[in-house]
């Protein structure tokens, strides 16, 4: 610790964001460039280097947070990078996108303000790239064994990087035209600029990972054939089956799944088309859902110049502070103003209607969506409370209701004889192994809809399982087991 009393004398200072009006004029990341480094060492110095660091236990990757806080407080960026990269393949993604369960579990958060752990992680990650600490690590010798990784989201990429570095000839197969999974086509550029993803993929290619895009395994190539041509296979195909809303008018033109909308907006950013065919520009928009995906739709619609945006969250408004049933160190459900909500005007101009259940979509004279009908959701079964129905005008409605595993109709799962559970997740044992010999399941495909940090942890752990299967033993780290979950009470 640089200053033993810093936790007491130094207030928490999070990373500065650009003004909402400025942000809405472009698609760049919301943070102010260069604002982090001048404050981050002092902020890292707030860490108490706890004997029992709950921050570390709350992180699925097992990031050794107190160590790198101390190193950053002393401005030893090289050692901090090596400590961080030892447990996290992609800290530039988690440093930007993780909801930071570590901060909820920080001992300082018991009755004060947590260390800005996520900002410290990001500062180390960005410095590591700039100063050349995060460089390609090609294997010293090859094993001669071949592994296929199906799916190129954070789980597949983390697995592939670990397996390549361990000397296995690893090929990533991706059905989309670009690598990255939801990092590429789900999360908008204002939360993750895509050149950061390209830089990481470039590093992986330099290490020897091979990438094959536009290959839907189970359709373009048979999963059995692919398995037969490799010594092992990792299935990291995400949870891409969207939940639907079977209410009247669902099929009206103007009602879309959120992921369709976000993918198209990301394609504009990639330069594939000048404007999105499903744009919010000049339209009033309703977003149905209350999570990350809904917030990303909001930020996207505002940048596309929607005339009005309303968001229906079926849950009641969460409390401002931890409820008694969600004590420290669990990651609590509290009222949050995301950067997108800030851009909509913050809590003073709240676009969210809480405890609102959507009951139908109504067409206008042209047969297209004109309004969304909703009602107050009853506590408990969340059914519409009689007599509370209202409508809100909408020319575009976006369904952000979550995902149900990879989908029961996945050709890949059928061809390999993989079983799915009731939630549509692919079944694996405690060693990530599926029923088919040499086939392993990782990421949202096995866990269900989750977080990037869990996907990276799954990717690292499945790589250890595959390495052990191929060589009889492994020294790769396995930070989690499939049955591990977030801290609960
Ligand atoms: C809009 C949105 C915003 C989010 N924001 C956050 C956030 O801020 N923070 C956070 O921590 N998490 C966030 N998440 C969740 C996070 O993105 C996921 O948990 C994570 O990407 C899962 O990683 P994965 O590798 O398991 O799957 P994915 O990222 O879904 O990747 C799976 C890949 O497999 C490919 N694939 C599928 N089937 C086949 C096949 N048969 N053949 C070849 N390829 C195939 C898909 O095309 C896809 O590229 C968000 C999710 C969404 C949808
Ligand atoms: S819990 Fe908070 S104060 Fe304690 S080691 Fe972790 S970051 Fe530092």
XYZ file of C-alpha atoms and ligand atoms in Angstrom:
550
model
C 0.000 0.000 0.000
C 1.354 3.431 -0.989
C -0.678 5.196 1.740
C -2.177 3.037 4.501
C -4.981 5.516 5.167
C -5.882 6.244 1.525
C -9.119 4.220 1.798
C -10.125 6.716 4.481
C -8.776 9.977 3.079
C -9.216 9.523 -0.702
C -12.739 9.526 -2.124
C -13.659 7.089 -4.885
C -13.287 8.692 -8.292
C -14.606 6.617 -11.200
C -13.531 7.034 -14.812
C -14.823 10.246 -16.402
C -17.394 9.947 -19.173
C -17.964 12.352 -22.044
C -21.064 14.544 -21.773
C -24.211 12.664 -22.901
C -24.956 15.204 -25.672
C -21.459 14.805 -27.105
C -21.757 10.988 -26.934
C -25.014 10.980 -28.848
C -23.258 12.691 -31.770
C -20.984 9.695 -32.466
C -20.583 5.944 -31.905
C -17.272 6.089 -30.042
C -16.878 4.719 -26.521
C -18.565 6.838 -23.897
C -15.436 7.457 -21.792
C -13.181 10.495 -22.021
C -9.895 9.514 -23.640
C -6.883 9.912 -21.347
C -8.966 10.681 -18.238
C -8.146 7.455 -16.413
C -4.361 7.398 -16.056
C -3.950 10.617 -14.053
C -6.220 9.310 -11.252
C -5.912 5.542 -11.337
C -2.777 5.039 -9.224
C -4.245 7.114 -6.395
C -7.500 5.165 -6.726
C -5.665 1.814 -6.648
C -3.953 3.077 -3.481
C -7.361 3.023 -1.727
C -7.121 -0.783 -1.653
C -6.563 -2.136 1.877
C -4.833 -5.330 0.651
C -7.297 -7.345 2.740
C -6.216 -10.587 4.361
C -9.394 -12.172 2.975
C -9.906 -10.352 -0.331
C -13.575 -10.876 -1.151
C -13.067 -9.016 -4.454
C -10.901 -11.932 -5.589
C -13.462 -14.549 -4.510
C -16.264 -12.754 -6.365
C -14.335 -12.801 -9.654
C -14.908 -15.995 -11.695
C -11.452 -15.566 -13.204
C -9.824 -15.432 -9.793
C -8.141 -12.145 -10.717
C -5.567 -11.378 -8.048
C -6.959 -7.912 -7.498
C -5.101 -6.753 -4.354
C -1.763 -7.584 -5.994
C -2.385 -5.470 -9.053
C -3.910 -2.657 -7.013
C -0.665 -2.440 -5.036
C 1.455 -2.612 -8.196
C -0.565 0.151 -9.872
C -0.395 2.286 -6.731
C 3.404 2.025 -7.123
C 3.121 2.593 -10.911
C 4.793 -0.748 -11.654
C 2.828 -1.298 -14.858
C 4.913 -4.186 -16.179
C 4.431 -6.332 -13.068
C 0.736 -5.358 -12.879
C 0.238 -6.466 -16.503
C 1.902 -9.799 -15.908
C -0.260 -10.411 -12.794
C -3.464 -9.480 -14.643
C -2.722 -11.379 -17.852
C -1.933 -14.499 -15.825
C -5.650 -14.862 -15.018
C -7.509 -12.971 -17.767
C -6.968 -13.375 -21.503
C -9.025 -10.318 -22.426
C -8.943 -7.630 -19.711
C -9.583 -4.916 -22.291
C -13.104 -6.409 -22.671
C -13.904 -7.031 -19.010
C -12.347 -3.675 -18.005
C -14.934 -2.018 -20.232
C -17.945 -4.320 -20.023
C -17.982 -6.310 -16.803
C -20.655 -5.366 -14.233
C -17.832 -5.882 -11.714
C -19.130 -8.294 -9.062
C -15.674 -7.755 -7.510
C -16.616 -4.172 -6.636
C -19.878 -5.258 -4.990
C -17.809 -7.665 -2.875
C -15.017 -5.184 -2.042
C -14.652 -4.906 1.722
C -14.799 -1.121 1.418
C -18.320 -1.493 -0.013
C -19.646 -2.816 3.318
C -20.253 0.714 4.503
C -18.547 2.912 1.931
C -17.382 3.095 -1.662
C -15.567 0.205 -3.315
C -12.157 0.503 -4.917
C -12.566 1.305 -8.649
C -11.288 -2.196 -9.476
C -12.686 -2.269 -13.010
C -10.980 1.033 -13.879
C -7.684 -0.231 -12.486
C -8.030 -3.378 -14.598
C -8.716 -1.327 -17.701
C -5.784 1.001 -17.099
C -3.452 -1.994 -16.775
C -4.932 -3.635 -19.884
C -4.585 -0.530 -22.052
C -1.058 0.220 -20.777
C -0.084 -3.401 -21.416
C -0.968 -2.996 -25.108
C 0.665 0.423 -25.419
C 3.880 -0.562 -23.640
C 4.215 -3.972 -25.331
C 3.603 -6.133 -22.235
C 0.645 -7.881 -23.918
C 2.404 -9.455 -26.870
C 1.877 -12.693 -28.812
C 2.991 -15.822 -26.936
C 3.424 -18.510 -29.594
C 4.051 -22.008 -28.209
C 7.631 -23.168 -27.872
C 6.767 -26.561 -29.327
C 3.737 -28.065 -31.025
C 2.011 -31.207 -29.738
C 0.852 -32.319 -33.184
C -2.714 -32.542 -31.822
C -5.607 -30.698 -33.473
C -8.527 -28.990 -31.749
C -11.645 -27.466 -33.336
C -13.320 -24.630 -31.430
C -16.828 -23.928 -32.689
C -17.984 -20.379 -31.949
C -15.838 -17.254 -31.629
C -17.383 -15.382 -28.686
C -15.291 -14.739 -25.569
C -15.588 -18.391 -24.439
C -14.372 -19.819 -27.759
C -11.629 -17.213 -28.094
C -10.317 -17.757 -24.551
C -10.324 -21.538 -25.074
C -8.542 -21.157 -28.419
C -5.874 -18.836 -27.038
C -5.107 -21.158 -24.131
C -4.993 -24.262 -26.367
C -2.810 -22.598 -28.997
C -0.383 -21.368 -26.359
C -0.280 -24.948 -25.007
C 0.953 -26.113 -28.424
C -2.209 -27.607 -29.939
C -3.074 -26.721 -33.516
C -6.330 -24.876 -32.906
C -8.882 -23.716 -35.452
C -11.870 -21.519 -34.597
C -14.971 -22.093 -36.760
C -17.529 -19.267 -36.827
C -20.791 -19.143 -38.762
C -20.827 -15.330 -38.973
C -18.659 -13.384 -41.408
C -16.530 -11.924 -38.613
C -14.985 -13.270 -35.435
C -16.159 -12.134 -31.987
C -19.649 -13.470 -31.169
C -21.697 -11.013 -29.118
C -18.613 -8.814 -28.659
C -18.804 -8.184 -32.415
C -22.486 -8.064 -33.306
C -24.335 -7.730 -29.977
C -22.550 -5.074 -27.902
C -22.602 -1.669 -29.649
C -19.416 0.243 -30.508
C -20.142 2.954 -27.942
C -19.416 0.307 -25.292
C -16.664 -1.561 -27.158
C -14.922 -0.106 -30.195
C -14.301 -3.039 -32.506
C -10.678 -2.230 -33.304
C -9.939 -3.572 -29.816
C -11.425 -6.929 -30.817
C -9.506 -6.907 -34.127
C -6.266 -6.222 -32.253
C -6.804 -9.243 -29.993
C -7.716 -11.488 -32.938
C -4.558 -10.288 -34.699
C -2.521 -11.288 -31.664
C -4.146 -14.726 -31.602
C -3.447 -15.226 -35.321
C 0.191 -14.258 -34.704
C 0.356 -16.970 -32.028
C -0.935 -19.543 -34.499
C -4.701 -19.776 -33.918
C -6.477 -20.332 -37.219
C -9.818 -18.696 -37.987
C -12.491 -19.896 -40.401
C -15.531 -17.642 -40.801
C -18.841 -18.299 -42.625
C -18.800 -21.927 -41.491
C -21.965 -22.983 -39.669
C -20.986 -26.301 -38.144
C -23.918 -28.680 -38.442
C -25.052 -27.019 -41.669
C -22.073 -26.076 -43.895
C -19.897 -28.866 -42.543
C -21.061 -31.885 -40.640
C -20.204 -31.776 -36.940
C -19.283 -35.493 -37.027
C -16.828 -34.934 -39.871
C -15.275 -31.986 -38.114
C -14.917 -33.998 -34.899
C -13.340 -36.869 -36.841
C -10.774 -34.497 -38.384
C -9.688 -33.208 -34.964
C -8.451 -34.804 -31.761
C -10.946 -32.825 -29.664
C -13.704 -30.290 -30.137
C -14.934 -27.359 -28.032
C -18.543 -26.308 -28.585
C -18.831 -22.614 -27.608
C -21.800 -21.634 -29.727
C -23.423 -19.239 -27.250
C -27.063 -18.996 -26.208
C -28.513 -17.480 -29.328
C -32.147 -18.696 -29.180
C -34.065 -15.496 -28.324
C -37.052 -15.643 -25.963
C -40.198 -14.536 -27.745
C -43.331 -12.684 -26.682
C -46.364 -14.629 -27.873
C -48.951 -11.834 -27.655
C -51.399 -10.404 -30.200
C -49.699 -8.564 -33.069
C -46.238 -10.108 -32.478
C -45.770 -10.695 -36.235
C -46.608 -7.110 -37.254
C -44.017 -5.317 -39.397
C -42.081 -3.111 -36.981
C -41.668 -5.717 -34.196
C -38.136 -7.170 -34.054
C -35.897 -9.160 -31.802
C -33.362 -6.800 -30.186
C -30.414 -8.845 -31.408
C -31.530 -8.407 -35.036
C -31.643 -4.651 -34.493
C -28.267 -4.487 -32.688
C -26.546 -6.702 -35.262
C -27.668 -4.415 -38.093
C -26.482 -1.305 -36.223
C -23.116 -2.990 -35.657
C -22.922 -3.822 -39.356
C -23.305 -0.133 -40.212
C -20.390 0.560 -37.867
C -18.354 -2.147 -39.621
C -19.015 -0.397 -42.943
C -21.193 -3.168 -44.430
C -24.068 -0.795 -45.251
C -24.551 2.995 -45.084
C -27.707 2.820 -42.927
C -29.542 0.139 -41.009
C -32.662 -1.292 -42.693
C -34.180 -1.421 -39.187
C -33.412 2.034 -37.869
C -35.076 4.035 -35.096
C -34.510 7.274 -36.969
C -37.618 9.467 -36.850
C -39.624 6.741 -35.092
C -41.076 6.297 -31.654
C -39.629 3.162 -30.108
C -40.690 0.718 -27.400
C -38.100 -1.607 -25.889
C -39.439 -4.622 -24.017
C -36.950 -5.883 -21.432
C -34.838 -4.641 -18.563
C -31.271 -5.953 -19.006
C -28.037 -5.113 -20.836
C -29.554 -5.835 -24.237
C -32.425 -3.412 -23.617
C -29.983 -0.707 -22.482
C -27.913 -1.260 -25.628
C -31.072 -0.858 -27.753
C -31.790 2.407 -25.937
C -28.311 3.850 -26.581
C -28.504 2.751 -30.218
C -32.000 4.205 -30.763
C -30.944 7.537 -29.245
C -27.929 7.718 -31.561
C -30.177 6.899 -34.526
C -32.340 9.889 -33.509
C -35.515 8.159 -32.393
C -38.291 10.659 -31.664
C -39.202 8.964 -28.364
C -38.118 5.829 -26.513
C -40.043 3.952 -23.813
C -38.706 0.870 -22.067
C -40.906 -1.684 -20.330
C -39.315 -3.555 -17.461
C -41.574 -6.261 -16.052
C -39.837 -6.061 -12.665
C -40.683 -3.404 -10.089
C -38.213 -0.540 -9.699
C -35.307 -1.914 -7.661
C -34.295 -0.148 -4.449
C -31.549 2.505 -4.543
C -29.487 0.602 -1.997
C -28.946 -3.060 -1.100
C -32.137 -4.686 0.154
C -31.779 -6.719 3.386
C -32.122 -9.950 1.391
C -29.056 -9.065 -0.700
C -26.334 -8.347 1.842
C -22.694 -7.670 1.098
C -20.799 -9.371 -0.627
C -23.429 -10.453 -3.198
C -23.875 -8.424 -6.372
C -27.158 -6.674 -5.510
C -30.131 -5.821 -7.692
C -30.283 -2.050 -7.239
C -31.576 0.792 -9.383
C -28.891 1.530 -11.955
C -28.589 4.364 -14.439
C -26.592 2.879 -17.334
C -24.752 5.143 -19.743
C -27.680 4.728 -22.153
C -30.169 5.804 -19.484
C -27.914 8.744 -18.688
C -28.110 9.728 -22.362
C -31.908 9.515 -22.230
C -31.825 12.156 -19.488
C -31.012 10.152 -16.358
C -33.503 9.469 -13.606
C -35.079 12.906 -14.227
C -36.268 11.717 -17.664
C -36.627 8.018 -16.921
C -37.533 6.090 -20.125
C -38.290 2.953 -18.086
C -41.769 1.988 -17.033
C -41.284 -0.510 -14.201
C -43.679 -3.352 -13.394
C -45.058 -3.097 -16.936
C -46.237 -6.168 -18.836
C -46.695 -5.991 -22.600
C -50.082 -7.335 -23.651
C -50.183 -6.707 -27.397
C -49.016 -4.863 -30.497
C -51.516 -2.797 -32.520
C -51.428 -2.040 -36.231
C -52.136 1.304 -37.889
C -54.078 1.825 -41.131
C -50.991 0.772 -43.148
C -50.855 -2.587 -41.365
C -47.599 -1.721 -39.611
C -46.989 -1.405 -35.878
C -48.568 1.786 -34.512
C -48.855 1.209 -30.744
C -47.934 -1.150 -27.925
C -50.504 -2.115 -25.319
C -49.270 -2.685 -21.781
C -50.562 -3.043 -18.240
C -49.301 -2.994 -14.701
C -47.706 -6.334 -13.778
C -49.125 -7.940 -10.654
C -46.458 -8.847 -8.088
C -45.829 -12.604 -8.065
C -47.138 -14.004 -11.337
C -46.543 -10.724 -13.221
C -49.878 -11.053 -14.998
C -51.680 -7.874 -16.212
C -53.661 -6.165 -13.449
C -57.220 -5.727 -14.770
C -58.220 -2.138 -15.502
C -54.623 -0.850 -15.883
C -54.212 -1.298 -19.648
C -52.796 1.610 -21.650
C -51.175 2.119 -25.039
C -48.072 3.979 -26.095
C -47.479 4.956 -29.756
C -44.639 2.981 -31.370
C -43.411 2.446 -34.905
C -40.593 0.170 -33.795
C -40.726 -2.391 -30.968
C -37.648 -4.305 -29.833
C -37.838 -7.515 -27.812
C -34.972 -7.859 -25.359
C -36.244 -10.755 -23.265
C -33.126 -12.866 -22.949
C -31.954 -16.112 -24.495
C -32.626 -19.835 -24.042
C -29.364 -21.660 -24.768
C -28.257 -22.566 -28.298
C -31.681 -23.776 -29.361
C -33.013 -27.308 -29.495
C -32.893 -27.348 -33.272
C -29.125 -26.828 -33.451
C -27.893 -29.157 -36.213
C -24.529 -29.410 -34.487
C -26.081 -30.720 -31.266
C -28.210 -33.221 -33.177
C -25.329 -34.555 -35.260
C -23.084 -35.016 -32.245
C -25.914 -36.447 -30.141
C -25.583 -33.692 -27.500
C -28.408 -33.440 -24.974
C -30.032 -30.164 -23.905
C -31.615 -29.475 -20.511
C -35.043 -27.865 -19.932
C -33.590 -24.385 -20.450
C -32.039 -25.426 -23.763
C -28.459 -25.472 -22.396
C -26.140 -28.193 -23.702
C -25.463 -30.785 -21.041
C -21.883 -31.353 -19.874
C -20.337 -33.058 -16.863
C -18.200 -31.423 -14.157
C -15.224 -31.677 -16.513
C -17.037 -29.755 -19.328
C -17.288 -33.026 -21.319
C -20.416 -33.677 -23.382
C -21.795 -37.133 -24.111
C -19.794 -37.501 -27.336
C -16.183 -38.574 -26.812
C -13.694 -35.696 -27.073
C -16.426 -33.038 -27.271
C -16.524 -30.307 -24.617
C -19.066 -27.518 -24.039
C -18.183 -24.002 -22.831
C -19.660 -20.535 -22.357
C -23.299 -19.515 -22.655
C -24.016 -22.719 -24.639
C -23.590 -24.725 -21.421
C -24.104 -22.112 -18.695
C -27.019 -20.249 -20.269
C -27.088 -16.514 -20.834
C -24.356 -15.060 -18.636
C -21.482 -12.560 -18.657
C -18.244 -12.057 -20.540
C -16.190 -12.707 -17.423
C -17.879 -16.104 -16.976
C -17.415 -16.890 -20.679
C -13.666 -16.193 -20.432
C -13.441 -18.270 -17.245
C -15.294 -21.118 -18.998
C -12.968 -20.837 -21.997
C -9.891 -21.087 -19.788
C -11.333 -23.975 -17.789
C -12.467 -25.934 -20.851
C -8.977 -25.523 -22.357
C -7.549 -27.192 -19.246
C -10.102 -30.011 -19.596
C -9.247 -30.538 -23.283
C -5.503 -30.430 -22.609
C -5.960 -33.020 -19.848
C -8.024 -35.222 -22.195
C -5.413 -35.000 -24.949
C -2.262 -35.412 -22.872
C -3.465 -37.231 -19.774
C -2.494 -34.286 -17.527
C -2.487 -30.517 -17.740
C -0.892 -27.529 -16.108
C -3.351 -25.059 -17.624
C -5.419 -23.131 -15.047
C -9.084 -24.035 -14.512
C -10.639 -21.107 -12.617
C -14.173 -22.545 -12.450
C -16.224 -25.732 -12.712
C -19.474 -25.834 -14.728
C -21.573 -25.862 -11.529
C -19.883 -22.759 -10.043
C -22.006 -19.621 -9.934
C -21.976 -16.084 -8.595
C -21.717 -15.438 -4.829
C -25.117 -15.920 -3.193
C -26.443 -15.973 0.348
C -26.712 -7.040 -26.386
C -25.904 -7.741 -25.344
C -25.137 -6.992 -24.476
C -24.367 -7.631 -23.511
N -23.613 -6.868 -22.685
C -22.816 -7.460 -21.764
C -22.007 -6.682 -20.894
O -22.025 -5.454 -20.927
N -21.203 -7.333 -20.008
C -21.166 -8.692 -19.947
O -20.399 -9.227 -19.149
N -21.939 -9.468 -20.742
C -22.763 -8.878 -21.649
N -23.555 -9.653 -22.457
C -23.455 -11.124 -22.354
C -22.195 -11.643 -23.084
O -22.070 -10.992 -24.320
C -22.279 -13.157 -23.278
O -22.453 -13.753 -22.013
C -21.001 -13.722 -23.918
O -20.749 -13.110 -25.160
C -21.107 -15.241 -24.105
O -19.970 -15.691 -24.767
P -19.973 -17.051 -25.617
O -18.604 -17.144 -26.202
O -20.443 -18.173 -24.777
O -21.065 -16.865 -26.750
P -21.296 -15.791 -27.901
O -20.613 -14.500 -27.618
O -22.765 -15.763 -28.095
O -20.598 -16.434 -29.178
C -21.086 -17.631 -29.761
C -20.637 -17.676 -31.210
O -20.900 -18.963 -31.747
C -21.312 -18.814 -33.091
N -22.035 -20.026 -33.507
C -23.247 -20.450 -33.059
N -23.579 -21.615 -33.657
C -22.553 -21.930 -34.493
C -22.313 -23.006 -35.389
N -23.185 -24.002 -35.514
N -21.170 -23.000 -36.120
C -20.262 -21.985 -35.985
N -20.448 -20.940 -35.153
C -21.576 -20.907 -34.403
C -22.181 -17.576 -33.046
O -22.329 -17.024 -34.343
C -21.383 -16.686 -32.108
O -20.436 -15.902 -32.820
C -24.365 -9.048 -23.416
C -25.159 -9.807 -24.269
C -25.935 -9.159 -25.224
C -26.795 -9.973 -26.139
S -11.805 -6.270 -1.092
Fe -11.465 -4.132 -1.827
S -10.059 -3.262 -0.323
Fe -9.983 -5.502 -0.022
S -8.284 -6.260 -1.321
Fe -10.125 -6.322 -2.599
S -10.169 -4.328 -3.676
Fe -8.741 -4.112 -1.940
